[in-house]
Amino acid sequence: MRLALAERSVRGDRNRVSVRIDFQPIGRHVKGQQGQTLLQIAREAGVGIASLCGGRGVCGACRVQILEGSVRPPTSREREAFSAQELASGYRLACLIRPRGDLKVHIPPRTLTTEQRLQIEGQLRPADVAPAVRGIAVRLSQPTLTDLRADVTRLTDALRQEPGVEGATVDATLLRQLSDQLRHEEWAAIVGLRGHEVVSFHAADRGPLGLAVDLGTTKVAGYLLDLTTGETLGADAIMNPQIPYGEDVMARITYALQGVDGRDTLQQAIVEGLNHLAQGLCTRAGRRPDEVAEAVVVGNTAMHHLFLGLPVGQLGLSPYVPAVADALDVKARDLGLALAPGAYVHLLPNIAGFVGADHVAMLLATGLWEEEGNVLGLDIGTNTEVALKAGGRLLTCSTASGPAFEGAHIRFGMRAATGAIERVRLADSRVEVQTIGGAPAVGLCGSGILDAVAQLRRAEVLDRRGKMMAHPRTRQGEKGPEFVLVDAAESGVNEDITISRADVSQIQLAKGAMRAGVHILLQEAGLTEADLEGVVVAGAFGTYIDLGSAVTIGMLPPLPLDRFQQVGNAAGMGARLALISTVQRAKALDIARRAKYVELTNSDRFANEFARAMYLE
Amino acid sequence: MRLALAERSVRGDRNRVSVRIDFQPIGRHVKGQQGQTLLQIAREAGVGIASLCGGRGVCGACRVQILEGSVRPPTSREREAFSAQELASGYRLACLIRPRGDLKVHIPPRTLTTEQRLQIEGQLRPADVAPAVRGIAVRLSQPTLTDLRADVTRLTDALRQEPGVEGATVDATLLRQLSDQLRHEEWAAIVGLRGHEVVSFHAADRGPLGLAVDLGTTKVAGYLLDLTTGETLGADAIMNPQIPYGEDVMARITYALQGVDGRDTLQQAIVEGLNHLAQGLCTRAGRRPDEVAEAVVVGNTAMHHLFLGLPVGQLGLSPYVPAVADALDVKARDLGLALAPGAYVHLLPNIAGFVGADHVAMLLATGLWEEEGNVLGLDIGTNTEVALKAGGRLLTCSTASGPAFEGAHIRFGMRAATGAIERVRLADSRVEVQTIGGAPAVGLCGSGILDAVAQLRRAEVLDRRGKMMAHPRTRQGEKGPEFVLVDAAESGVNEDITISRADVSQIQLAKGAMRAGVHILLQEAGLTEADLEGVVVAGAFGTYIDLGSAVTIGMLPPLPLDRFQQVGNAAGMGARLALISTVQRAKALDIARRAKYVELTNSDRFANEFARAMYLE
């Protein structure tokens, strides 16, 4: 038995057989290896298939339909995850299928992440390209009996001709490859120089790349940049692979404190996710992860600590101090990231236990901290950070808005993918919905949920407290009253798509926490909402919401709509700025130094404000 | 079956049972854990048991005798390694025995390394203590609701009060422990500061330690130092665990080039050995390896490269250039060394492919490079490096003397342990021998071999070419003529101890290579041996040899004996100097820059000189 296994593994390594997968509806023809799972093949090719459990057959998110080609009978897990009819139609879990021949595979809308709106766009503010790692072209003479200089000496002698570079050193891990690489490239190459340290080695026609990451509690956005030009070569996003261990920050801190391995498990999960993300970005750009000579990662303080493997116990207990607040430069390999041999990860500074480097990045990208007058900044996500620039002061706080805006805990909630309802209008008894891609509705994404609540409130189907009134389209559901948005006949899921009283409560909790934070900061500055000259709305969710709806339900202050500005994923933008410019890194330090953190959880005022802010206006 | 295994492993971890081992003849009573091998128990307690194969049951060097207590029957390997009579007397291999109860164990002289002369002494030249890592005492205030500074900010704010320290950073791996450690030590501690980086954390009554290592091809010497006082707390030596993969430098380079893992195997072997060495040194000093905040390692260029995992292909091919010649600072963890979380290993510079950092360390320790006049330096080992200071010039070369001086390839050769013949005198037909510890003779160590050859040459039992003449004590052995030094009745091994014609040849090859190198350097400088005002003899072997004997056989130049100076393990001394003083490190750089390397292998002159130098004078 052991012999048979050993033989198979040898055969698997040596004579791997290719399989071709035709992914529909996106029309990608992809090559994989026998032995890989369908999920692995998709990921390596940059085809986005949702997975929350990291391919362990647990979450059921990676459901696909096999259209052509033969696969093995369903496993017991698949028999649990699908109805008999679905199984007969070829539904399987992509993480459990290992294709033995060519397949044609349909990715259903709720599984497909490639076409989902990633909210990773956003204009880059002008910033001179001055990255920490510069690509320097070198051409060396080869060793002879009369020139016995060591390989590294040969390289550092050449670098001495660069202005300001005296006595360069080579990263210890890069050293292990350098002698062979120099000979392979026939002594002409580009090296990535960071200060006085050589961190990467490139062929003569390739410069160093950079990776910027916005590490959200729920979503992780990655950007691949050319460090020479500052150009963005690609962008992608994945769900945070830590989600199975806890949906919000507090749940993950609790998990990290359990057992001896909790912290390591979370650290390895996110690092593995980032390695996949980087691999996918590089593949699509025709490059390799070992060309990535520098990374910048921003996240809230807990994500920052969990990514670095830092202790989080003190983050979960009053007075909630971070282990580290300063900006950091850490070797990527020390974290398990597979980038260039000597690559560093730069982490922007944190402001406090619950106002992290992602908020600093947002302030950096929007320039909000340099604005004259009274300006509010909201970075809306599972945690929402609030900043108030008032006169010379910069105040910040954090509120636990929860993952409702990402569709979690909402009966028909989903990510912003094809078929998601993104706009809702209620006219008399008719409901008009707009879906992403114009496809039949399969669920509600965040902006759709917000619209629905606002429309129901305007039509007085909801009262101020969120109670649901009688209406031709309301009915008693299993868990209380619900409103039918789309009838089964018109939906893409063969059932009515509804929004319930319970769904509305989730939105009230989320927006109440956020609004209460705004009130506390204004009080701290001696201002009222009317004094606000501008409101910057950032973050994955904030980009696509209807501002009118947000004001209607009391999520945003009742101000003229032209005072609001939606800026997209500003944290990701800030990460990119810090990636291509050390000047921007210095500004980020300045922001973190100047920000004054206001702690909400110890405040009686906050509890009162929260209770009031739960009302729909 | 899998269940049973899992259970056993859990039990093994949780309820480890202690065993007591009484090691004789050294009288050490030592505690071990069930499941450990006798060799592991001995190593952890600092009891020196020889092992060449790293505990894999291959080399047979760790033979011991079980005097009391029960052990399992012999394995097939042990039945090969011992006679039936030895097995009946309790002989076993220490690496294969896992004691299940208390044992009394006899360590035979050839197995015992603890009492062997390690040649690790030698006076330390005066050097102001100015180590790279300074221990700084800090006392911090703990976080409160009005002082929310991050843990690291709290520490770096305190360090700001140290002169010259602005904006200290903390090593990324140390960061993972720092928050918990600060709380455990109640915010008062000593931190190891290297430049602006905090690399280690210590209780308030403990300062940082340092480890100096002389990484020889055959022997590895380690020294534990207190970095605050510069004091040496302990010294120890092990055989280089790479020996099973090749006895000399060229054999190891060949091994490193084989297969994909050759280089990694050698790197891991030496790192594992150094971890054992450090563990033993710390245990005996009542300290822990994670208190070691800095290490200095010196070795020849090949050992240097293999320790760092650098490519060695180019070292084995003309023009024999090193991958790296400059001094290096590498994180200990990047090499697999288990020291303080942020500890660095400093490597002194190499001069050339076959004149390494160990020779730089020797020149540093002896001050030879600063001498006026014409002075020769020899660092005798498996490779012998030769330096000639002549006027303003410093010339160096390397010769492959081989491991004969360490006792290898000599029929009765052994290391300098108890019972080794270290002195030989021939008077008429009587042979007088002196053994280490005055014990019955069991073999010949290097100085004894040299004496024997010199005495036989003086008595004309050997002619100039090394041919053995008739004598009452010569006889025909299995492999040619041999001379009986000690009769079986008086020896400790129940057989005659002899030196053969073949043994003499080994010595001729070794000393011939060395002497030829001396001649070439002198010719390069336009000098003759008579011009030498001093000869410094360093290295493990050089310390204990009789200078008269060495001159007699033509290993050393025929000069008055008062021109010679034996300085012990000067490379190890140099490593210690570089460990406690950055000023000494700067001097080492200067030495490497000034040294001119002379390549011997391309020289016809060398072949001629070598042939001549093989003669006994």
PDB file of N, CA and C in Angstrom, chain A residues 503-557:
ATOM      1  N   ASP A 503     -33.543  41.929   8.263  1.00  0.00           N
ATOM      2  CA  ASP A 503     -32.515  42.537   7.420  1.00  0.00           C
ATOM      3  C   ASP A 503     -32.400  44.032   7.722  1.00  0.00           C
ATOM      4  N   VAL A 504     -33.557  44.683   7.862  1.00  0.00           N
ATOM      5  CA  VAL A 504     -33.572  46.122   8.135  1.00  0.00           C
ATOM      6  C   VAL A 504     -32.871  46.420   9.462  1.00  0.00           C
ATOM      7  N   SER A 505     -33.096  45.558  10.469  1.00  0.00           N
ATOM      8  CA  SER A 505     -32.441  45.748  11.769  1.00  0.00           C
ATOM      9  C   SER A 505     -30.920  45.722  11.629  1.00  0.00           C
ATOM     10  N   GLN A 506     -30.416  44.802  10.826  1.00  0.00           N
ATOM     11  CA  GLN A 506     -28.970  44.728  10.612  1.00  0.00           C
ATOM     12  C   GLN A 506     -28.429  46.041  10.070  1.00  0.00           C
ATOM     13  N   ILE A 507     -29.165  46.614   9.114  1.00  0.00           N
ATOM     14  CA  ILE A 507     -28.732  47.892   8.528  1.00  0.00           C
ATOM     15  C   ILE A 507     -28.805  49.014   9.568  1.00  0.00           C
ATOM     16  N   GLN A 508     -29.833  48.988  10.406  1.00  0.00           N
ATOM     17  CA  GLN A 508     -29.959  50.019  11.450  1.00  0.00           C
ATOM     18  C   GLN A 508     -28.780  49.972  12.419  1.00  0.00           C
ATOM     19  N   LEU A 509     -28.389  48.746  12.812  1.00  0.00           N
ATOM     20  CA  LEU A 509     -27.251  48.600  13.729  1.00  0.00           C
ATOM     21  C   LEU A 509     -25.980  49.150  13.085  1.00  0.00           C
ATOM     22  N   ALA A 510     -25.780  48.780  11.830  1.00  0.00           N
ATOM     23  CA  ALA A 510     -24.543  49.165  11.140  1.00  0.00           C
ATOM     24  C   ALA A 510     -24.460  50.680  10.980  1.00  0.00           C
ATOM     25  N   LYS A 511     -25.542  51.262  10.468  1.00  0.00           N
ATOM     26  CA  LYS A 511     -25.470  52.699  10.191  1.00  0.00           C
ATOM     27  C   LYS A 511     -25.540  53.515  11.491  1.00  0.00           C
ATOM     28  N   GLY A 512     -26.189  52.954  12.525  1.00  0.00           N
ATOM     29  CA  GLY A 512     -26.273  53.651  13.807  1.00  0.00           C
ATOM     30  C   GLY A 512     -24.897  53.824  14.440  1.00  0.00           C
ATOM     31  N   ALA A 513     -24.102  52.780  14.411  1.00  0.00           N
ATOM     32  CA  ALA A 513     -22.765  52.849  15.005  1.00  0.00           C
ATOM     33  C   ALA A 513     -21.935  53.928  14.304  1.00  0.00           C
ATOM     34  N   MET A 514     -22.051  53.923  12.984  1.00  0.00           N
ATOM     35  CA  MET A 514     -21.277  54.868  12.186  1.00  0.00           C
ATOM     36  C   MET A 514     -21.674  56.316  12.471  1.00  0.00           C
ATOM     37  N   ARG A 515     -22.949  56.555  12.456  1.00  0.00           N
ATOM     38  CA  ARG A 515     -23.461  57.920  12.654  1.00  0.00           C
ATOM     39  C   ARG A 515     -23.139  58.422  14.066  1.00  0.00           C
ATOM     40  N   ALA A 516     -23.210  57.514  15.055  1.00  0.00           N
ATOM     41  CA  ALA A 516     -22.887  57.911  16.427  1.00  0.00           C
ATOM     42  C   ALA A 516     -21.434  58.357  16.518  1.00  0.00           C
ATOM     43  N   GLY A 517     -20.545  57.653  15.828  1.00  0.00           N
ATOM     44  CA  GLY A 517     -19.141  58.052  15.798  1.00  0.00           C
ATOM     45  C   GLY A 517     -18.963  59.449  15.240  1.00  0.00           C
ATOM     46  N   VAL A 518     -19.717  59.753  14.175  1.00  0.00           N
ATOM     47  CA  VAL A 518     -19.656  61.092  13.579  1.00  0.00           C
ATOM     48  C   VAL A 518     -20.066  62.146  14.610  1.00  0.00           C
ATOM     49  N   HIS A 519     -21.132  61.866  15.324  1.00  0.00           N
ATOM     50  CA  HIS A 519     -21.623  62.830  16.322  1.00  0.00           C
ATOM     51  C   HIS A 519     -20.598  63.099  17.416  1.00  0.00           C
ATOM     52  N   ILE A 520     -19.978  62.023  17.885  1.00  0.00           N
ATOM     53  CA  ILE A 520     -19.006  62.191  18.980  1.00  0.00           C
ATOM     54  C   ILE A 520     -17.824  63.050  18.532  1.00  0.00           C
ATOM     55  N   LEU A 521     -17.325  62.789  17.324  1.00  0.00           N
ATOM     56  CA  LEU A 521     -16.185  63.599  16.848  1.00  0.00           C
ATOM     57  C   LEU A 521     -16.581  65.063  16.697  1.00  0.00           C
ATOM     58  N   LEU A 522     -17.794  65.310  16.174  1.00  0.00           N
ATOM     59  CA  LEU A 522     -18.247  66.694  16.009  1.00  0.00           C
ATOM     60  C   LEU A 522     -18.340  67.384  17.368  1.00  0.00           C
ATOM     61  N   GLN A 523     -18.892  66.681  18.355  1.00  0.00           N
ATOM     62  CA  GLN A 523     -18.983  67.256  19.704  1.00  0.00           C
ATOM     63  C   GLN A 523     -17.590  67.577  20.234  1.00  0.00           C
ATOM     64  N   GLU A 524     -16.651  66.656  20.020  1.00  0.00           N
ATOM     65  CA  GLU A 524     -15.268  66.842  20.489  1.00  0.00           C
ATOM     66  C   GLU A 524     -14.673  68.125  19.895  1.00  0.00           C
ATOM     67  N   ALA A 525     -15.053  68.421  18.632  1.00  0.00           N
ATOM     68  CA  ALA A 525     -14.516  69.606  17.964  1.00  0.00           C
ATOM     69  C   ALA A 525     -15.401  70.836  18.187  1.00  0.00           C
ATOM     70  N   GLY A 526     -16.520  70.670  18.901  1.00  0.00           N
ATOM     71  CA  GLY A 526     -17.420  71.790  19.140  1.00  0.00           C
ATOM     72  C   GLY A 526     -18.188  72.205  17.891  1.00  0.00           C
ATOM     73  N   LEU A 527     -18.480  71.227  17.027  1.00  0.00           N
ATOM     74  CA  LEU A 527     -19.180  71.529  15.773  1.00  0.00           C
ATOM     75  C   LEU A 527     -20.506  70.762  15.718  1.00  0.00           C
ATOM     76  N   THR A 528     -21.347  71.152  14.737  1.00  0.00           N
ATOM     77  CA  THR A 528     -22.547  70.369  14.441  1.00  0.00           C
ATOM     78  C   THR A 528     -22.437  69.893  12.998  1.00  0.00           C
ATOM     79  N   GLU A 529     -23.337  69.014  12.595  1.00  0.00           N
ATOM     80  CA  GLU A 529     -23.287  68.483  11.240  1.00  0.00           C
ATOM     81  C   GLU A 529     -23.392  69.592  10.194  1.00  0.00           C
ATOM     82  N   ALA A 530     -24.144  70.634  10.529  1.00  0.00           N
ATOM     83  CA  ALA A 530     -24.336  71.731   9.571  1.00  0.00           C
ATOM     84  C   ALA A 530     -23.025  72.457   9.269  1.00  0.00           C
ATOM     85  N   ASP A 531     -22.059  72.343  10.190  1.00  0.00           N
ATOM     86  CA  ASP A 531     -20.774  73.021   9.973  1.00  0.00           C
ATOM     87  C   ASP A 531     -19.892  72.312   8.952  1.00  0.00           C
ATOM     88  N   LEU A 532     -20.285  71.117   8.570  1.00  0.00           N
ATOM     89  CA  LEU A 532     -19.426  70.328   7.679  1.00  0.00           C
ATOM     90  C   LEU A 532     -19.463  70.883   6.256  1.00  0.00           C
ATOM     91  N   GLU A 533     -18.278  71.219   5.755  1.00  0.00           N
ATOM     92  CA  GLU A 533     -18.215  71.766   4.389  1.00  0.00           C
ATOM     93  C   GLU A 533     -18.033  70.647   3.364  1.00  0.00           C
ATOM     94  N   GLY A 534     -17.612  69.506   3.809  1.00  0.00           N
ATOM     95  CA  GLY A 534     -17.441  68.392   2.883  1.00  0.00           C
ATOM     96  C   GLY A 534     -17.457  67.063   3.625  1.00  0.00           C
ATOM     97  N   VAL A 535     -17.915  66.025   2.937  1.00  0.00           N
ATOM     98  CA  VAL A 535     -17.891  64.666   3.486  1.00  0.00           C
ATOM     99  C   VAL A 535     -17.303  63.744   2.416  1.00  0.00           C
ATOM    100  N   VAL A 536     -16.192  63.124   2.758  1.00  0.00           N
ATOM    101  CA  VAL A 536     -15.551  62.189   1.824  1.00  0.00           C
ATOM    102  C   VAL A 536     -15.987  60.772   2.202  1.00  0.00           C
ATOM    103  N   VAL A 537     -16.577  60.047   1.249  1.00  0.00           N
ATOM    104  CA  VAL A 537     -17.043  58.692   1.514  1.00  0.00           C
ATOM    105  C   VAL A 537     -16.147  57.707   0.763  1.00  0.00           C
ATOM    106  N   ALA A 538     -15.418  56.903   1.514  1.00  0.00           N
ATOM    107  CA  ALA A 538     -14.475  55.975   0.902  1.00  0.00           C
ATOM    108  C   ALA A 538     -14.834  54.553   1.271  1.00  0.00           C
ATOM    109  N   GLY A 539     -14.156  53.625   0.670  1.00  0.00           N
ATOM    110  CA  GLY A 539     -14.341  52.224   1.028  1.00  0.00           C
ATOM    111  C   GLY A 539     -15.142  51.477  -0.010  1.00  0.00           C
ATOM    112  N   ALA A 540     -15.015  50.162   0.034  1.00  0.00           N
ATOM    113  CA  ALA A 540     -15.651  49.282  -0.946  1.00  0.00           C
ATOM    114  C   ALA A 540     -17.128  49.604  -1.083  1.00  0.00           C
ATOM    115  N   PHE A 541     -17.824  49.663   0.010  1.00  0.00           N
ATOM    116  CA  PHE A 541     -19.265  49.845   0.005  1.00  0.00           C
ATOM    117  C   PHE A 541     -19.669  51.283  -0.360  1.00  0.00           C
ATOM    118  N   GLY A 542     -18.925  52.251   0.171  1.00  0.00           N
ATOM    119  CA  GLY A 542     -19.300  53.658  -0.005  1.00  0.00           C
ATOM    120  C   GLY A 542     -19.270  54.141  -1.444  1.00  0.00           C
ATOM    121  N   THR A 543     -18.560  53.411  -2.306  1.00  0.00           N
ATOM    122  CA  THR A 543     -18.376  53.868  -3.676  1.00  0.00           C
ATOM    123  C   THR A 543     -19.658  53.846  -4.487  1.00  0.00           C
ATOM    124  N   TYR A 544     -20.452  52.803  -4.268  1.00  0.00           N
ATOM    125  CA  TYR A 544     -21.576  52.573  -5.168  1.00  0.00           C
ATOM    126  C   TYR A 544     -22.931  52.907  -4.556  1.00  0.00           C
ATOM    127  N   ILE A 545     -22.956  53.381  -3.307  1.00  0.00           N
ATOM    128  CA  ILE A 545     -24.250  53.653  -2.693  1.00  0.00           C
ATOM    129  C   ILE A 545     -24.873  54.904  -3.291  1.00  0.00           C
ATOM    130  N   ASP A 546     -26.169  54.965  -3.241  1.00  0.00           N
ATOM    131  CA  ASP A 546     -26.901  56.157  -3.622  1.00  0.00           C
ATOM    132  C   ASP A 546     -26.895  57.093  -2.413  1.00  0.00           C
ATOM    133  N   LEU A 547     -26.292  58.272  -2.575  1.00  0.00           N
ATOM    134  CA  LEU A 547     -26.122  59.154  -1.433  1.00  0.00           C
ATOM    135  C   LEU A 547     -27.467  59.585  -0.864  1.00  0.00           C
ATOM    136  N   GLY A 548     -28.431  59.803  -1.779  1.00  0.00           N
ATOM    137  CA  GLY A 548     -29.772  60.185  -1.323  1.00  0.00           C
ATOM    138  C   GLY A 548     -30.357  59.128  -0.404  1.00  0.00           C
ATOM    139  N   SER A 549     -30.226  57.885  -0.803  1.00  0.00           N
ATOM    140  CA  SER A 549     -30.735  56.805   0.044  1.00  0.00           C
ATOM    141  C   SER A 549     -30.027  56.784   1.391  1.00  0.00           C
ATOM    142  N   ALA A 550     -28.702  56.986   1.367  1.00  0.00           N
ATOM    143  CA  ALA A 550     -27.928  56.946   2.601  1.00  0.00           C
ATOM    144  C   ALA A 550     -28.367  58.057   3.546  1.00  0.00           C
ATOM    145  N   VAL A 551     -28.679  59.233   2.987  1.00  0.00           N
ATOM    146  CA  VAL A 551     -29.171  60.330   3.828  1.00  0.00           C
ATOM    147  C   VAL A 551     -30.571  59.990   4.330  1.00  0.00           C
ATOM    148  N   THR A 552     -31.427  59.429   3.442  1.00  0.00           N
ATOM    149  CA  THR A 552     -32.797  59.082   3.822  1.00  0.00           C
ATOM    150  C   THR A 552     -32.849  58.166   5.038  1.00  0.00           C
ATOM    151  N   ILE A 553     -31.986  57.150   5.059  1.00  0.00           N
ATOM    152  CA  ILE A 553     -32.056  56.231   6.195  1.00  0.00           C
ATOM    153  C   ILE A 553     -31.232  56.740   7.378  1.00  0.00           C
ATOM    154  N   GLY A 554     -30.594  57.900   7.230  1.00  0.00           N
ATOM    155  CA  GLY A 554     -29.864  58.470   8.363  1.00  0.00           C
ATOM    156  C   GLY A 554     -28.490  57.875   8.570  1.00  0.00           C
ATOM    157  N   MET A 555     -27.970  57.298   7.511  1.00  0.00           N
ATOM    158  CA  MET A 555     -26.600  56.787   7.616  1.00  0.00           C
ATOM    159  C   MET A 555     -25.611  57.941   7.492  1.00  0.00           C
ATOM    160  N   LEU A 556     -25.909  58.868   6.577  1.00  0.00           N
ATOM    161  CA  LEU A 556     -25.074  60.053   6.395  1.00  0.00           C
ATOM    162  C   LEU A 556     -25.834  61.272   6.911  1.00  0.00           C
ATOM    163  N   PRO A 557     -25.113  62.327   7.298  1.00  0.00           N
ATOM    164  CA  PRO A 557     -25.768  63.534   7.822  1.00  0.00           C
ATOM    165  C   PRO A 557     -26.641  64.188   6.741  1.00  0.00           C
TER     166      PRO A 557
END
